Amino acid sequence: LLFAYNFAITTEDIYDNSYALIIGIDKYENVSNLDYAVKDANSIASLLQEKFNFPSQNVKTLVNAAATYSNIRNSLSEISSSAKANDRVLIYFAGHGMTDDLPNGGEMGYLLPIEAKRDELFTTSIPMDDLKRISSMSQSKHMLFLIDACYGGLAATGARGLSSSSPNYIDKITNDKSRQIITAGGRNEKVVEKSEWGHSAFTMNLIKALENNKGDLNNDGYITAEELGLFLKEKVTIDSDNMQTPISRRYTSDEGEFVFISKVEN
């Protein structure tokens, strides 16, 4: 352990800058309300700034009335273009997700802005395919989508990252590109919120993973997106009584990893 920390990498070793877009909606205009989505979003925004070296000027938060279709799309475009080649981008969404059946038998997932209409998903909501497009447009080195919503039609692959026992593992995951996404659950699953938690099951465990370093599964001093996905899959499934199981995927075959290193560890 002493050897590991003597040679520990820091956030500044991996990234020049960090950007985050945080979205939370619990007071919808046309669909049912949620209880803790805004609280979840604000908690994640604070955690990123206080513990993980995200500059406050680079963290944009859209909650309730501000989380409109146009604001979300414009903010996605803005953050993807702002990040440079050695930067990281985190996008967090807490709100409703829905799935629409396609004529060929497939399905398309959507994230619902505040004014979304259930029977007009294509024109009033954000197709999940757009997240993949946004990720391909950005110069950023690492991009991670944390989606606290359940839906089907995830346009991503199940490709695994490198094993921590791979030669030059640290160099590879910190230098190679990555485009990763973790969602709260799949189609026909429901986001579980409880007053005793004050959060959803997904975000409650996301906070545990990051704030208390419980997501550092191999105790090497930092948390990768792959570790985070494994942690959330196990813990959220248990806490939701098997009502939702998080899904972790990659948008590309790149083997890099979005990395969290706390200021305390630095």
Short mmCIF file of C-alpha atoms in Angstrom, two decimals:
data_model
loop_
_atom_site.label_atom_id
_atom_site.label_comp_id
_atom_site.label_asym_id
_atom_site.label_seq_id
_atom_site.Cartn_x
_atom_site.Cartn_y
_atom_site.Cartn_z
CA LEU A 1 0.00 0.00 0.00
CA LEU A 2 2.83 2.39 0.90
CA PHE A 3 4.56 1.64 -2.40
CA ALA A 4 1.33 2.32 -4.31
CA TYR A 5 0.72 5.69 -2.71
CA ASN A 6 4.35 6.81 -3.03
CA PHE A 7 3.92 6.57 -6.78
CA ALA A 8 0.26 7.54 -6.96
CA ILE A 9 -0.89 9.59 -9.90
CA THR A 10 -2.89 12.77 -9.40
CA THR A 11 -5.73 14.36 -11.34
CA GLU A 12 -3.27 16.88 -12.80
CA ASP A 13 -1.16 14.01 -14.17
CA ILE A 14 -4.10 12.80 -16.25
CA TYR A 15 -6.20 15.86 -17.14
CA ASP A 16 -5.58 19.49 -18.02
CA ASN A 17 -9.17 20.43 -17.20
CA SER A 18 -12.49 18.95 -16.10
CA TYR A 19 -16.04 19.80 -17.19
CA ALA A 20 -19.45 18.64 -15.94
CA LEU A 21 -23.06 19.13 -16.98
CA ILE A 22 -25.48 18.20 -14.19
CA ILE A 23 -29.21 17.88 -14.91
CA GLY A 24 -31.98 17.15 -12.40
CA ILE A 25 -35.76 17.27 -12.93
CA ASP A 26 -38.41 16.29 -10.40
CA LYS A 27 -41.22 18.72 -11.28
CA TYR A 28 -42.38 17.78 -14.77
CA GLU A 29 -45.04 19.62 -16.76
CA ASN A 30 -46.66 16.67 -18.54
CA VAL A 31 -45.53 13.46 -16.83
CA SER A 32 -45.42 12.28 -13.22
CA ASN A 33 -43.10 14.04 -10.77
CA LEU A 34 -40.12 12.58 -8.96
CA ASP A 35 -39.07 13.29 -5.38
CA TYR A 36 -35.30 13.58 -5.23
CA ALA A 37 -33.90 14.18 -8.73
CA VAL A 38 -32.95 17.82 -8.03
CA LYS A 39 -31.40 16.93 -4.68
CA ASP A 40 -29.48 14.14 -6.40
CA ALA A 41 -28.18 16.52 -9.06
CA ASN A 42 -27.10 19.16 -6.56
CA SER A 43 -25.33 16.54 -4.44
CA ILE A 44 -23.32 15.28 -7.39
CA ALA A 45 -22.42 18.81 -8.50
CA SER A 46 -21.11 19.62 -5.02
CA LEU A 47 -19.20 16.36 -4.73
CA LEU A 48 -17.39 16.88 -8.04
CA GLN A 49 -16.26 20.36 -7.05
CA GLU A 50 -15.36 19.67 -3.44
CA LYS A 51 -13.56 16.36 -3.85
CA PHE A 52 -12.63 15.71 -7.47
CA ASN A 53 -11.00 18.85 -8.85
CA PHE A 54 -13.85 20.03 -11.07
CA PRO A 55 -13.53 23.86 -11.22
CA SER A 56 -16.80 25.56 -10.23
CA GLN A 57 -16.78 27.65 -13.43
CA ASN A 58 -16.74 24.40 -15.46
CA VAL A 59 -19.69 22.78 -13.67
CA LYS A 60 -23.05 23.73 -15.17
CA THR A 61 -26.26 22.73 -13.37
CA LEU A 62 -29.72 22.64 -14.97
CA VAL A 63 -32.59 21.82 -12.61
CA ASN A 64 -36.37 21.86 -13.08
CA ALA A 65 -37.45 24.99 -15.02
CA ALA A 66 -33.94 25.45 -16.45
CA ALA A 67 -33.80 21.87 -17.77
CA THR A 68 -35.70 22.53 -20.98
CA TYR A 69 -35.21 20.70 -24.27
CA SER A 70 -33.31 23.61 -25.82
CA ASN A 71 -31.18 24.32 -22.73
CA ILE A 72 -30.13 20.69 -22.41
CA ARG A 73 -29.23 20.37 -26.09
CA ASN A 74 -27.36 23.69 -26.13
CA SER A 75 -25.47 22.78 -22.96
CA LEU A 76 -24.50 19.37 -24.35
CA SER A 77 -23.14 21.07 -27.46
CA GLU A 78 -21.33 23.72 -25.43
CA ILE A 79 -19.61 21.32 -23.05
CA SER A 80 -18.55 18.93 -25.80
CA SER A 81 -16.93 21.74 -27.77
CA SER A 82 -15.29 23.38 -24.73
CA ALA A 83 -13.26 20.34 -23.70
CA LYS A 84 -9.86 19.91 -25.29
CA ALA A 85 -7.80 16.83 -26.09
CA ASN A 86 -6.47 16.26 -22.57
CA ASP A 87 -9.68 17.09 -20.67
CA ARG A 88 -12.48 15.00 -19.17
CA VAL A 89 -16.23 15.55 -19.40
CA LEU A 90 -18.88 14.16 -17.05
CA ILE A 91 -22.59 14.40 -17.85
CA TYR A 92 -25.12 13.45 -15.16
CA PHE A 93 -28.88 13.24 -15.66
CA ALA A 94 -31.51 12.53 -12.99
CA GLY A 95 -35.06 12.40 -14.26
CA HIS A 96 -37.42 10.35 -16.37
CA GLY A 97 -36.33 8.06 -19.18
CA MET A 98 -38.72 6.43 -21.62
CA THR A 99 -38.53 3.87 -24.41
CA ASP A 100 -40.24 4.01 -27.80
CA ASP A 101 -40.74 0.94 -30.00
CA LEU A 102 -39.36 1.17 -33.54
CA PRO A 103 -41.13 -0.28 -36.59
CA ASN A 104 -38.36 -2.82 -37.26
CA GLY A 105 -38.69 -4.29 -33.78
CA GLY A 106 -35.93 -2.26 -32.18
CA GLU A 107 -36.32 0.44 -29.56
CA MET A 108 -35.11 3.96 -28.85
CA GLY A 109 -34.46 5.40 -25.41
CA TYR A 110 -35.14 9.04 -24.53
CA LEU A 111 -34.24 11.39 -21.69
CA LEU A 112 -37.17 13.64 -20.80
CA PRO A 113 -36.69 17.41 -20.35
CA ILE A 114 -39.16 19.27 -18.14
CA GLU A 115 -41.66 19.93 -20.96
CA ALA A 116 -41.49 16.45 -22.53
CA LYS A 117 -44.70 14.85 -23.78
CA ARG A 118 -45.20 11.11 -23.57
CA ASP A 119 -46.88 10.90 -26.99
CA GLU A 120 -44.37 13.20 -28.70
CA LEU A 121 -41.05 11.76 -27.55
CA PHE A 122 -39.12 12.39 -30.76
CA THR A 123 -39.87 16.12 -30.87
CA THR A 124 -39.86 16.89 -27.14
CA SER A 125 -37.15 14.61 -25.67
CA ILE A 126 -33.44 13.83 -26.05
CA PRO A 127 -32.81 10.60 -28.01
CA MET A 128 -30.10 8.47 -26.43
CA ASP A 129 -28.43 8.30 -29.85
CA ASP A 130 -27.67 11.99 -29.40
CA LEU A 131 -25.39 11.23 -26.47
CA LYS A 132 -23.34 8.95 -28.68
CA ARG A 133 -23.16 11.68 -31.34
CA ILE A 134 -22.11 14.25 -28.74
CA SER A 135 -19.37 11.92 -27.50
CA SER A 136 -17.99 11.50 -31.02
CA MET A 137 -17.96 15.27 -31.61
CA SER A 138 -15.92 16.10 -28.52
CA GLN A 139 -12.13 16.34 -28.52
CA SER A 140 -12.03 15.35 -24.84
CA LYS A 141 -9.88 12.42 -23.76
CA HIS A 142 -12.41 10.85 -21.42
CA MET A 143 -16.19 11.26 -21.33
CA LEU A 144 -18.57 9.63 -18.84
CA PHE A 145 -22.37 9.70 -18.86
CA LEU A 146 -24.08 8.90 -15.54
CA ILE A 147 -27.79 8.51 -16.27
CA ASP A 148 -30.12 8.08 -13.29
CA ALA A 149 -33.04 6.96 -15.44
CA CYS A 150 -34.32 3.64 -16.79
CA TYR A 151 -34.99 3.00 -20.48
CA GLY A 152 -34.23 0.61 -23.32
CA GLY A 153 -32.50 1.03 -26.65
CA LEU A 154 -29.05 1.92 -25.33
CA ALA A 155 -26.88 2.54 -28.40
CA ALA A 156 -23.65 1.27 -26.89
CA THR A 157 -21.59 -1.91 -26.70
CA GLY A 158 -20.70 -4.22 -23.85
CA ALA A 159 -16.98 -4.11 -24.59
CA ARG A 160 -14.83 -4.55 -21.50
CA GLY A 161 -11.88 -2.42 -20.57
CA LEU A 162 -8.36 -3.54 -19.75
CA SER A 163 -7.64 -5.75 -16.77
CA SER A 164 -5.67 -4.06 -13.98
CA SER A 165 -3.09 -6.81 -14.43
CA SER A 166 -2.44 -5.81 -18.06
CA PRO A 167 1.09 -4.54 -18.80
CA ASN A 168 1.33 -0.73 -18.55
CA TYR A 169 -2.28 -0.65 -17.32
CA ILE A 170 -2.07 2.80 -15.73
CA ASP A 171 -0.45 4.41 -18.78
CA LYS A 172 -2.98 2.85 -21.12
CA ILE A 173 -6.17 3.74 -19.26
CA THR A 174 -5.05 7.31 -18.53
CA ASN A 175 -3.76 8.06 -22.02
CA ASP A 176 -6.16 6.17 -24.28
CA LYS A 177 -9.53 7.77 -25.09
CA SER A 178 -12.78 6.56 -23.55
CA ARG A 179 -16.51 7.11 -24.06
CA GLN A 180 -18.43 5.39 -21.25
CA ILE A 181 -22.00 5.36 -19.96
CA ILE A 182 -23.62 3.96 -16.81
CA THR A 183 -27.41 3.95 -16.57
CA ALA A 184 -29.66 3.25 -13.60
CA GLY A 185 -31.55 0.43 -15.32
CA GLY A 186 -33.18 -0.95 -18.43
CA ARG A 187 -36.59 -0.94 -20.04
CA ASN A 188 -39.58 -1.76 -17.82
CA GLU A 189 -37.51 -0.97 -14.73
CA LYS A 190 -38.37 1.93 -12.46
CA VAL A 191 -36.01 4.28 -10.65
CA VAL A 192 -36.39 3.56 -6.93
CA GLU A 193 -36.45 6.53 -4.53
CA LYS A 194 -37.00 6.33 -0.78
CA SER A 195 -37.49 9.05 1.83
CA GLU A 196 -35.19 7.18 4.20
CA TRP A 197 -32.40 7.63 1.67
CA GLY A 198 -33.29 11.11 0.48
CA HIS A 199 -31.96 9.97 -2.90
CA SER A 200 -32.59 7.43 -5.60
CA ALA A 201 -30.94 4.03 -5.19
CA PHE A 202 -28.58 4.83 -8.06
CA THR A 203 -27.38 8.22 -6.83
CA MET A 204 -27.25 7.14 -3.19
CA ASN A 205 -24.76 4.44 -4.17
CA LEU A 206 -22.97 6.72 -6.61
CA ILE A 207 -22.31 9.09 -3.71
CA LYS A 208 -21.14 6.20 -1.51
CA ALA A 209 -18.80 5.00 -4.23
CA LEU A 210 -17.21 8.41 -4.74
CA GLU A 211 -17.46 10.19 -1.39
CA ASN A 212 -16.23 7.26 0.69
CA ASN A 213 -14.01 5.70 -2.00
CA LYS A 214 -16.03 2.49 -1.85
CA GLY A 215 -15.93 2.39 -5.63
CA ASP A 216 -12.16 1.84 -5.49
CA LEU A 217 -12.58 -1.91 -5.74
CA ASN A 218 -8.88 -2.79 -5.94
CA ASN A 219 -7.75 -0.17 -3.40
CA ASP A 220 -5.21 1.46 -5.70
CA GLY A 221 -6.15 5.02 -4.79
CA TYR A 222 -8.43 5.95 -7.68
CA ILE A 223 -11.79 4.94 -9.09
CA THR A 224 -12.25 4.06 -12.74
CA ALA A 225 -15.59 4.19 -14.56
CA GLU A 226 -15.45 0.42 -14.93
CA GLU A 227 -15.05 -0.05 -11.17
CA LEU A 228 -17.89 2.40 -10.64
CA GLY A 229 -20.15 0.43 -12.97
CA LEU A 230 -19.43 -2.85 -11.18
CA PHE A 231 -20.06 -1.29 -7.78
CA LEU A 232 -23.35 0.29 -8.83
CA LYS A 233 -24.61 -2.87 -10.53
CA GLU A 234 -24.22 -4.87 -7.33
CA LYS A 235 -25.34 -2.31 -4.76
CA VAL A 236 -28.30 -0.79 -6.64
CA THR A 237 -29.67 -4.24 -7.47
CA ILE A 238 -29.60 -5.13 -3.78
CA ASP A 239 -31.01 -1.85 -2.48
CA SER A 240 -33.83 -1.78 -5.05
CA ASP A 241 -34.83 -5.38 -4.23
CA ASN A 242 -33.95 -6.39 -7.79
CA MET A 243 -36.28 -3.77 -9.28
CA GLN A 244 -33.45 -2.10 -11.22
CA THR A 245 -29.98 -3.13 -12.31
CA PRO A 246 -27.52 -0.53 -13.65
CA ILE A 247 -25.98 -1.06 -17.07
CA SER A 248 -22.40 -0.09 -17.92
CA ARG A 249 -21.34 0.24 -21.56
CA ARG A 250 -18.84 1.86 -23.93
CA TYR A 251 -19.67 3.93 -27.00
CA THR A 252 -16.38 3.03 -28.70
CA SER A 253 -13.72 0.31 -28.58
CA ASP A 254 -11.22 2.70 -26.94
CA GLU A 255 -9.76 1.15 -23.80
CA GLY A 256 -9.14 4.28 -21.72
CA GLU A 257 -10.94 4.90 -18.42
CA PHE A 258 -12.56 7.97 -16.93
CA VAL A 259 -10.76 8.33 -13.59
CA PHE A 260 -11.76 9.85 -10.25
CA ILE A 261 -8.94 10.79 -7.85
CA SER A 262 -9.92 12.62 -4.70
CA LYS A 263 -8.17 15.72 -3.42
CA VAL A 264 -7.61 13.91 -0.13
CA GLU A 265 -5.65 11.17 -1.90
CA ASN A 266 -3.65 13.80 -3.78
#
